[in-house]
GROMACS .gro file of C-alpha atoms in nm:
model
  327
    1UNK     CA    1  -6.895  -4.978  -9.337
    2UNK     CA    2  -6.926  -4.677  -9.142
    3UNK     CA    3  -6.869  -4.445  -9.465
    4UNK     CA    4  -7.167  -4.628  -9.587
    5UNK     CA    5  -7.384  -4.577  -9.254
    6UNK     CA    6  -7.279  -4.230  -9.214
    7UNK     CA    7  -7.419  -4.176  -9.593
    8UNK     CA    8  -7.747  -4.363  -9.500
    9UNK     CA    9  -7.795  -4.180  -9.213
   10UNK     CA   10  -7.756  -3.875  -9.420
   11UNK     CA   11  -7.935  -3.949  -9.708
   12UNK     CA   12  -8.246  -4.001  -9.430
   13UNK     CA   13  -8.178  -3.642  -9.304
   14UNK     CA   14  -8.215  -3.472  -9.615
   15UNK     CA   15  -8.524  -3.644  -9.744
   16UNK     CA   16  -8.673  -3.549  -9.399
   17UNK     CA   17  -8.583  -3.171  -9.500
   18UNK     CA   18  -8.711  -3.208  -9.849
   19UNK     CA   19  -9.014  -3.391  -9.712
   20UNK     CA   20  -9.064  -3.095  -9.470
   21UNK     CA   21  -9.021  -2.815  -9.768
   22UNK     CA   22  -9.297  -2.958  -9.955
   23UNK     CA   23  -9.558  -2.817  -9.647
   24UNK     CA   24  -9.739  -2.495  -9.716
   25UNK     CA   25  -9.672  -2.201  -9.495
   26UNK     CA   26  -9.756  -1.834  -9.492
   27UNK     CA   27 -10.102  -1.669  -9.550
   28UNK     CA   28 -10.340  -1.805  -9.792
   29UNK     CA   29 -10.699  -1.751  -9.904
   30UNK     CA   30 -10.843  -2.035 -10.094
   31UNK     CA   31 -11.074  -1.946 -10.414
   32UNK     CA   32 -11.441  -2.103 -10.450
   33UNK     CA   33 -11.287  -2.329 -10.705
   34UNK     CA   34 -11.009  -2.491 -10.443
   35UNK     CA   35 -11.260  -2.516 -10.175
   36UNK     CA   36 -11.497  -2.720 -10.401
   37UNK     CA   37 -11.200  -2.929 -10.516
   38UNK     CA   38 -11.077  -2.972 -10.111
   39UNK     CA   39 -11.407  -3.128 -10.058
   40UNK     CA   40 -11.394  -3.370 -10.331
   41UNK     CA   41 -11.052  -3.447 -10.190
   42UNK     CA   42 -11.206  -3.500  -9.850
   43UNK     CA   43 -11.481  -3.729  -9.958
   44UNK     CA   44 -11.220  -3.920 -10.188
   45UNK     CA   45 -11.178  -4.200  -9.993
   46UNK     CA   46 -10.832  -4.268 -10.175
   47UNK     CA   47 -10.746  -3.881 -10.262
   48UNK     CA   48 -10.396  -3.913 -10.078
   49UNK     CA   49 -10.201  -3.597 -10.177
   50UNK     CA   50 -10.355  -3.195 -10.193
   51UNK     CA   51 -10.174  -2.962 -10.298
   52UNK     CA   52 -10.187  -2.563 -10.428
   53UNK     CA   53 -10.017  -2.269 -10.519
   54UNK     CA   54  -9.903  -2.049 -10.317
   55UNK     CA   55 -10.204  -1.812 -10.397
   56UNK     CA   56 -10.469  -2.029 -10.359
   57UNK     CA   57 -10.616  -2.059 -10.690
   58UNK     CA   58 -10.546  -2.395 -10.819
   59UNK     CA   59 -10.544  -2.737 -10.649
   60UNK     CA   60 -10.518  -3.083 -10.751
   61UNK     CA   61 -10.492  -3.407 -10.573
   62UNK     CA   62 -10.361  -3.774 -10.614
   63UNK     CA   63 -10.516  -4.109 -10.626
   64UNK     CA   64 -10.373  -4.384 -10.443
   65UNK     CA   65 -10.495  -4.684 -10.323
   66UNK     CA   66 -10.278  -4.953 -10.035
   67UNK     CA   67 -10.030  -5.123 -10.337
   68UNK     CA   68 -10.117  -4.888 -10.686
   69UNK     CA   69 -10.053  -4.552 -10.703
   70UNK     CA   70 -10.130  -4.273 -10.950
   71UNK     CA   71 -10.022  -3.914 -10.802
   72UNK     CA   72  -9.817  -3.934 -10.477
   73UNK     CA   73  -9.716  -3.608 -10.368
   74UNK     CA   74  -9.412  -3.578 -10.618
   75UNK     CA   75  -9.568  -3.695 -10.912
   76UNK     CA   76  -9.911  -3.435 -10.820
   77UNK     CA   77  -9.633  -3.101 -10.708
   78UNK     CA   78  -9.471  -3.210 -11.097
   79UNK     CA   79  -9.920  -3.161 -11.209
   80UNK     CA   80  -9.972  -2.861 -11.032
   81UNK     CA   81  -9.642  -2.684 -11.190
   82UNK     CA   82  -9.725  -2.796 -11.529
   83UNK     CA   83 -10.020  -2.687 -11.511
   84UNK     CA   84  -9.972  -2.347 -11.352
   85UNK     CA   85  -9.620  -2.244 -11.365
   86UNK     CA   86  -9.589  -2.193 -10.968
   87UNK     CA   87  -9.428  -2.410 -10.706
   88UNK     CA   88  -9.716  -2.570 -10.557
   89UNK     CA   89  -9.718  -2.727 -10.171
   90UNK     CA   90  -9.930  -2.957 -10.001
   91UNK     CA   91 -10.210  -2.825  -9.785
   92UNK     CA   92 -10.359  -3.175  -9.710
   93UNK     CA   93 -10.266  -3.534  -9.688
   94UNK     CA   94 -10.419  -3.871  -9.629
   95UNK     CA   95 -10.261  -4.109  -9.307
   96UNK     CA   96 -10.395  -4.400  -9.178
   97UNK     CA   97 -10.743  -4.349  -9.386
   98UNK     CA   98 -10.786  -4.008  -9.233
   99UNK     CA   99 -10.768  -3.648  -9.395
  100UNK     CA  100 -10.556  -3.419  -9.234
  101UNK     CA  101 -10.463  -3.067  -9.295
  102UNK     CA  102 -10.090  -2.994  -9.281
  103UNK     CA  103 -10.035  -2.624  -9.429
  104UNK     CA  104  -9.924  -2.373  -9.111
  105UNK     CA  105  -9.843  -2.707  -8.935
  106UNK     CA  106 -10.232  -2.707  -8.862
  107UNK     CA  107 -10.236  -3.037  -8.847
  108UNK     CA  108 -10.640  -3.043  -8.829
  109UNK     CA  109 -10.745  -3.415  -8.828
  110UNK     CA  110 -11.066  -3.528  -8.976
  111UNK     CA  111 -11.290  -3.800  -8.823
  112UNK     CA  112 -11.252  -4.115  -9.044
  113UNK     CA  113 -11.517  -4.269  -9.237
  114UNK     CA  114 -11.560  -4.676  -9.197
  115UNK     CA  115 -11.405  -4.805  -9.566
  116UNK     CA  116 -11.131  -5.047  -9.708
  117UNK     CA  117 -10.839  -5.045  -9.916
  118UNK     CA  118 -10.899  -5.210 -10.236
  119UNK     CA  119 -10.542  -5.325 -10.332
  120UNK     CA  120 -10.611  -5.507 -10.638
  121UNK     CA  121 -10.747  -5.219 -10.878
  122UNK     CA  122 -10.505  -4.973 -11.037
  123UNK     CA  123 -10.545  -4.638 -10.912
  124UNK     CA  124 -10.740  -4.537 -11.241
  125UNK     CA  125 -10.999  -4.781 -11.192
  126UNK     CA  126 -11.041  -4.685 -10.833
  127UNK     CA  127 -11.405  -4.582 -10.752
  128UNK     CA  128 -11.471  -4.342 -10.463
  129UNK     CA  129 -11.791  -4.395 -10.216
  130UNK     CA  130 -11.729  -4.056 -10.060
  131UNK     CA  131 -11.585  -4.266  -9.707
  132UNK     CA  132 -11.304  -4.003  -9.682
  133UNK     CA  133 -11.489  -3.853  -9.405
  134UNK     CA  134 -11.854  -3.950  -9.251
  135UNK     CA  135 -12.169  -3.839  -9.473
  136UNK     CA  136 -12.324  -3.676  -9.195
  137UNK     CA  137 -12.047  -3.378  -9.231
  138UNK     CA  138 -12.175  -3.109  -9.425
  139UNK     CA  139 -11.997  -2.864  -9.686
  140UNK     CA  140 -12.044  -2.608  -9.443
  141UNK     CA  141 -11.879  -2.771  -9.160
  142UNK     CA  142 -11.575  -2.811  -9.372
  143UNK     CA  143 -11.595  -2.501  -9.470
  144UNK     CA  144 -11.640  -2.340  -9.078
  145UNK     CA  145 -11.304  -2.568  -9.049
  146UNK     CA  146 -11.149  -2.360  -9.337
  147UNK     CA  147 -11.251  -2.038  -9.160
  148UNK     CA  148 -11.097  -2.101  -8.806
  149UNK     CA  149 -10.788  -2.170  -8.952
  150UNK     CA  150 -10.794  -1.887  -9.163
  151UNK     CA  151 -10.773  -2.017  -9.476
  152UNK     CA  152 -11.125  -1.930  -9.589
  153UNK     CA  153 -11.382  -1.594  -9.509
  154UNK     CA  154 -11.685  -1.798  -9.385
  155UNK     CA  155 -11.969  -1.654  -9.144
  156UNK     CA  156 -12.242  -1.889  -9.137
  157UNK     CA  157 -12.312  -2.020  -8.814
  158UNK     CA  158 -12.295  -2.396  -8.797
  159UNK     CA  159 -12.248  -2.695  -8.585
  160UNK     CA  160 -11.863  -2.811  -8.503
  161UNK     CA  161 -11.747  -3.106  -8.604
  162UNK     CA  162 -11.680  -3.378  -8.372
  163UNK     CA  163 -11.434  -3.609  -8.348
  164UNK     CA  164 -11.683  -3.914  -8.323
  165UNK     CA  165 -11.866  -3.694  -8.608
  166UNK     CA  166 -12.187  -3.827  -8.452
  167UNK     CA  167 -12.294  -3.569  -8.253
  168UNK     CA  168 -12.372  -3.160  -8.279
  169UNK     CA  169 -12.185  -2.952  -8.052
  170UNK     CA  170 -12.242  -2.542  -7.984
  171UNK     CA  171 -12.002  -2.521  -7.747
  172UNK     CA  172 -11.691  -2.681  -7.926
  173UNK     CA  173 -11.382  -2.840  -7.757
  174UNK     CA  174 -11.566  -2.817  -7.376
  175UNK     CA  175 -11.348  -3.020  -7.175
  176UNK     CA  176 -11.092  -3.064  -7.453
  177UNK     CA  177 -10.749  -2.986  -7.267
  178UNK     CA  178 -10.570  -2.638  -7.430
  179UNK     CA  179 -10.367  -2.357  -7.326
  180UNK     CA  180 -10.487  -2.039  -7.321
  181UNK     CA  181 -10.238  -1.744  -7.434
  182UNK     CA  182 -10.261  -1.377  -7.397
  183UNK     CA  183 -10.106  -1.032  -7.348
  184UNK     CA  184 -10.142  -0.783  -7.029
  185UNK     CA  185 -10.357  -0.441  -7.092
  186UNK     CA  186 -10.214  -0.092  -7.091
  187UNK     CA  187  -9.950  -0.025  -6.890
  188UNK     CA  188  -9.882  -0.401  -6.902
  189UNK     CA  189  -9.876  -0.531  -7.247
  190UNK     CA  190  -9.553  -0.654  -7.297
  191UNK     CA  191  -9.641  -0.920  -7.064
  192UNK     CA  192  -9.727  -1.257  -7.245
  193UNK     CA  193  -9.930  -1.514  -7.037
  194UNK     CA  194 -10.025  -1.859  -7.074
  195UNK     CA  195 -10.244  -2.094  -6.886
  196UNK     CA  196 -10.283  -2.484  -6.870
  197UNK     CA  197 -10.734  -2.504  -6.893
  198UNK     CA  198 -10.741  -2.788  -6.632
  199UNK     CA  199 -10.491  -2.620  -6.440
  200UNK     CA  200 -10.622  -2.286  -6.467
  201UNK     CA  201 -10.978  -2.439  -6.372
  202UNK     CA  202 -10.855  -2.577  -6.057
  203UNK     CA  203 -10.673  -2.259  -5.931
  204UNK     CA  204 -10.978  -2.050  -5.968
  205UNK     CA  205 -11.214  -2.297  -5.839
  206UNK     CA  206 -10.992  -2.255  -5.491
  207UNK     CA  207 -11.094  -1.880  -5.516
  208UNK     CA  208 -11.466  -1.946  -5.580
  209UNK     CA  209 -11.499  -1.907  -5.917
  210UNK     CA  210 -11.798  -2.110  -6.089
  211UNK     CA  211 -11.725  -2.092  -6.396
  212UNK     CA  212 -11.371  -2.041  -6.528
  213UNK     CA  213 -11.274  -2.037  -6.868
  214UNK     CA  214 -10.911  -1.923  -6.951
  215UNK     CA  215 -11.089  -1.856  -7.319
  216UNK     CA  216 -11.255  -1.628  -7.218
  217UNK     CA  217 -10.976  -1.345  -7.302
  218UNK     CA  218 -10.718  -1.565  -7.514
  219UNK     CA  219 -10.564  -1.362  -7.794
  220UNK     CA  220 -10.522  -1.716  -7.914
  221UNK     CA  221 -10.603  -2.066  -7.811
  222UNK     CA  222 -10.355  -2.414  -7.870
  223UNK     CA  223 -10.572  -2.721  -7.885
  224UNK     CA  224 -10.383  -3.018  -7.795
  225UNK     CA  225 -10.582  -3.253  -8.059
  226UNK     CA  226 -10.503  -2.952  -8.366
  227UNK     CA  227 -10.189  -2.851  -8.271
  228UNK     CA  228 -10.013  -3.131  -8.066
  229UNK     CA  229  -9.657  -3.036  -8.131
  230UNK     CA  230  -9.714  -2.665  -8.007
  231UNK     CA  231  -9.896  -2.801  -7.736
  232UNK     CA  232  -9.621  -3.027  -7.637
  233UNK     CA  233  -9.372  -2.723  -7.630
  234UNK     CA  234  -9.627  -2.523  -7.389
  235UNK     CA  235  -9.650  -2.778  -7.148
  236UNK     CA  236  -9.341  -2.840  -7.153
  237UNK     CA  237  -9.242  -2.481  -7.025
  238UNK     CA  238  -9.602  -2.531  -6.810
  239UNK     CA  239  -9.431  -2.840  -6.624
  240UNK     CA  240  -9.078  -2.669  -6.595
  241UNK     CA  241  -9.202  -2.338  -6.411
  242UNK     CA  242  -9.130  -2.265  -6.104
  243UNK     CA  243  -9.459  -2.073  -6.049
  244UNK     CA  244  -9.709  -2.380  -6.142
  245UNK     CA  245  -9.894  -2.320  -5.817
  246UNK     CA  246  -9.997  -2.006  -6.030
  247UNK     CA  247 -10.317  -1.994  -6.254
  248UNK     CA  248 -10.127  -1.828  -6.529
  249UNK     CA  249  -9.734  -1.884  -6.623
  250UNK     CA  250  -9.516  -1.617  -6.806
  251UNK     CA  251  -9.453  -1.708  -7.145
  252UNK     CA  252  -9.132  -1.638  -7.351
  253UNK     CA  253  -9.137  -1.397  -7.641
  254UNK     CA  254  -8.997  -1.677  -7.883
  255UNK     CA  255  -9.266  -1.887  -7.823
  256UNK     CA  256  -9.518  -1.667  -7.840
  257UNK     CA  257  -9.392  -1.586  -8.152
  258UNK     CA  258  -9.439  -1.961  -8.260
  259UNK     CA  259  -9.827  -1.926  -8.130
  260UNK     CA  260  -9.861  -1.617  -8.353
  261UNK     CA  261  -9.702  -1.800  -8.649
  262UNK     CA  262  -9.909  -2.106  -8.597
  263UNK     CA  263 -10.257  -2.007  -8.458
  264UNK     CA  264 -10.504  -1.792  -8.592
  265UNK     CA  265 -10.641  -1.512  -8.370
  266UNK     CA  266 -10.956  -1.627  -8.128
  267UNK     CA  267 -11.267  -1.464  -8.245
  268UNK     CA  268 -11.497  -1.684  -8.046
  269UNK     CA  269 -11.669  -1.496  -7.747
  270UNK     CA  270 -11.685  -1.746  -7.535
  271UNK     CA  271 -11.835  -1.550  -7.240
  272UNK     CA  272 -12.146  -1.520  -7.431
  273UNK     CA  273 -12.127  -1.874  -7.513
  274UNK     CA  274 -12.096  -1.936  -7.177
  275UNK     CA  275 -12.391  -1.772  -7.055
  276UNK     CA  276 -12.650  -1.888  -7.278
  277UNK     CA  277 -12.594  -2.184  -7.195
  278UNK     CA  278 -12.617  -2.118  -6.838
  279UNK     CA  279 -12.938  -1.930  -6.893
  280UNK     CA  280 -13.061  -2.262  -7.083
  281UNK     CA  281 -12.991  -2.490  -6.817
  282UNK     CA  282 -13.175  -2.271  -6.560
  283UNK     CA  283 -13.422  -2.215  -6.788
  284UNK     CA  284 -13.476  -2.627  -6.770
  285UNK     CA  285 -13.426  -2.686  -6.457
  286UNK     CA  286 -13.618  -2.461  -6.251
  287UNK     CA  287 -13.882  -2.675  -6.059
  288UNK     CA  288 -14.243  -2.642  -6.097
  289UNK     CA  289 -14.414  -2.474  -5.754
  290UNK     CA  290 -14.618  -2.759  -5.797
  291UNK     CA  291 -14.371  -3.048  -5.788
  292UNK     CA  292 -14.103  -2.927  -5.489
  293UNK     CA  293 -13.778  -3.089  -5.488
  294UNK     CA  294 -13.718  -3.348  -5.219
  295UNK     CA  295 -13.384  -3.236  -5.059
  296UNK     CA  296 -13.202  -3.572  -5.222
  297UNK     CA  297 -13.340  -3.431  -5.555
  298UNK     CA  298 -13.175  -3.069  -5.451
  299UNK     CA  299 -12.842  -3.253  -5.358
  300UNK     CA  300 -12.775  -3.469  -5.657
  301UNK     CA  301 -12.888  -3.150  -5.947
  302UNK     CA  302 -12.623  -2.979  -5.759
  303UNK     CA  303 -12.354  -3.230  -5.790
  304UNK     CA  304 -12.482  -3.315  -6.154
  305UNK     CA  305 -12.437  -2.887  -6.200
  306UNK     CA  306 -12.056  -2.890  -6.034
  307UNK     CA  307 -12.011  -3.150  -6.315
  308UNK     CA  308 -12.122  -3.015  -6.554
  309UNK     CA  309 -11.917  -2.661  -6.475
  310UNK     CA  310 -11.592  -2.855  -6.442
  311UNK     CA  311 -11.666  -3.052  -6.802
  312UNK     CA  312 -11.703  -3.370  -6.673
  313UNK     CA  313 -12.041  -3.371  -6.844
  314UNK     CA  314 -12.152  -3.282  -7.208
  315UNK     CA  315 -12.488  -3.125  -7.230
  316UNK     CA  316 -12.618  -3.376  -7.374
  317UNK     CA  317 -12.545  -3.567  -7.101
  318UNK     CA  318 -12.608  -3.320  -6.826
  319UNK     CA  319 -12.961  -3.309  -6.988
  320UNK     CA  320 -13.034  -3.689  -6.925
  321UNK     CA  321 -12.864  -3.689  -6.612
  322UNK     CA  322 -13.147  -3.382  -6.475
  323UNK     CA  323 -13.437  -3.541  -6.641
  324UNK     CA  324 -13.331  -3.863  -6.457
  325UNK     CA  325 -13.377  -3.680  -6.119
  326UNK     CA  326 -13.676  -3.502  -6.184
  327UNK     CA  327 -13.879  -3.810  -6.272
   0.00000   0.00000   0.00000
C-alpha cells in the first residue's frame, strides 16, 4: 500500500513538472499574424489553450467547452508541431472563464465577460459571442497589454484596462499595492533597493512629502495583481527585515535577478504623470474671486486633496467629491 502511494504521489510530481515545461519563457516578439489570432483567442469565449513557437510566428488555440473538448493543451502543442515543426508552448490559458497570460510567469489576468458554459454541444458546434473578455476593450488596449509586457512594439497612447473594465484610467494601478525596485547611482550602483508603495508612502509622508511615489525611479515595478507569486517573495523579505522602519529595504542579488527575469523594464514617467494631473486638479479647483470659499468649504477640499494624494480616491471620484463642495 505504501509502494502504491509513494508511486501516486510521484506520478503527481512529475505531471506538475511536465505541466510546468509546457509555459513559455525567454524573449519573444509576436508577429501581426499571432497578435490578430491572440485576440480572437481572447474574445473566444471557449478558446481554452494558446500556444506558439518559440519565435513568435505561429499560434493556434483550442476549443473547449465545461464537458466536450476539442484541443486541450496537449492535443493543440501536438497542432502547432505538425504544423510548424517547432516545439510550441503556451502563452495563454483560460481559468475560471477568464483569459490569462502565462508566458514569463506574467500571469496578466483579463477582466471576465458575463457568459455560460454550454455543456451540451460538442466543441465543434460551439458558437462564440466574443464574452471572453468585455466588448468595451479595444484591440488597442490588448495590444498596450502586449507592449508592457514586452511581447509586442506598440506606441499608441491609450486608456488602461481596468479590472472592472468599466472605467478609463490615465493614471493606471493608483492605489494598487506594488513594490518598487531599483539600483543606487554612481559610486553606488551595486546597491539594489526595494520598497513596499504603502509603506514607502507612509515613511515619506512623516518627512513632509506630498506626493510620494516609489515609481517614480523604479528600474522595474512588481504589481501584486500581475505578478502575485513575485510579489509574495518581496514581501516576504519586506516583512522579515530588520530595517522595516526604513522607506526602502536592501534587496538580495538573487532576487533581483528573479525581478529582471520576470518584469519588463519601467518606461512609464510617472513624475510627469504625476504632475499633470496635479496641474488639472488645480486647474479645477481654483475658486472664482467671485464665489469665496467659506472656511468649512476650505477645510473639507483639503481633506478631500490629502485623499486623494494618499489614493484613497480615484479621480473620478475626487472630481464628484469637489464639485459636491463647491455647490
Amino acid at each position: 500500500m505504501k509502494k502504491l502511494l509513494g508511486i501516486l504521489v510521484l506520478g503527481l510530481l512529475l505531471s506538475g513538472n511536465a505541466y510546468a515545461s509546457k509555459i513559455g519563457k525567454g524573449e519573444i516578439q509576436l508577429s501581426d499574424k499571432v497578435v490578430e489570432n491572440f485576440i480572437e483567442f481572447l474574445r473566444n469565449e471557449y478558446g481554452v489553450s494558446f500556444v506558439v513557437t518559440p519565435d513568435g510566428s505561429y499560434s493556434t488555440f483550442g476549443i473547449c467547452g465545461a464537458e466536450r473538448c476539442k484541443g486541450g493543451m496537449i492535443t493543440v502543442l501536438k497542432w502547432c508541431k505538425r504544423d510548424t515543426g517547432q516545439k510550441c508552448y503556451v502563452f495563454a490559458q483560460r481559468k475560471k472563464k477568464q483569459k490569462i497570460i502565462r508566458w514569463n510567469k506574467a500571469d496578466y489576468t483579463f477582466p471576465k465577460d458575463d457568459w455560460n458554459y454550454n455543456v451540451s454541444v460538442k466543441s465543434e458546434y460551439l458558437s462564440s459571442n466574443n464574452k471572453g473578455i468585455p466588448e468595451n476593450i479595444s484591440d488597442d488596449q490588448i495590444k498596450s497589454v502586449l507592449n508592457e509586457l514586452g511581447f509586442v512594439n506598440f506606441n499608441k497612447v491609450v486608456a488602461s484596462i481596468n479590472i472592472d473594465s468599466s472605467k478609463k484610467n490615465t493614471n493606471k494601478y493608483k492605489g494598487v499595492e506594488h513594490f518598487c525596485v531599483w539600483t543606487g547611482k554612481k559610486e553606488y550602483e551595486n546597491l539594489i533597493w526595494f520598497a513596499l508603495n504603502s509603506h514607502y508612502n507612509k515613511i515619506n509622508k512623516q518627512f513632509g512629502s506630498k506626493n510620494p511615489d516609489c515609481r517614480k525611479n523604479a528600474i522595474y515595478i512588481v504589481y501584486k495583481d500581475q505578478n502575485s507569486k513575485l510579489f509574495k517573495k518581496l514581501m516576504w523579505k519586506f516583512k522579515n527585515s530588520s530595517n522595516s522602519n526604513q522607506a526602502q529595504i536592501r534587496l538580495t542579488k538573487s532576487l533581483y535577478k528573479k525581478v529582471q527575469n520576470e518584469i519588463t523594464i519601467n518606461t512609464q514617467d510617472f513624475e510627469k504623470d504625476n504632475k499633470e494631473i496635479k496641474e488639472s486638479i488645480e486647474v479645477k479647483t481654483k475658486p472664482k474671486k467671485a464665489n469665496k470659499l467659506t472656511k468649512q468649504q476650505q477645510i473639507e477640499i483639503d481633506q478631500i486633496k490629502e485623499m486623494f494624494d494618499i489614493g484613497a480616491l480615484t479621480k473620478d471620484e475626487y472630481d464628484a467629491a469637489i464639485k459636491r463642495v463647491l455647490n
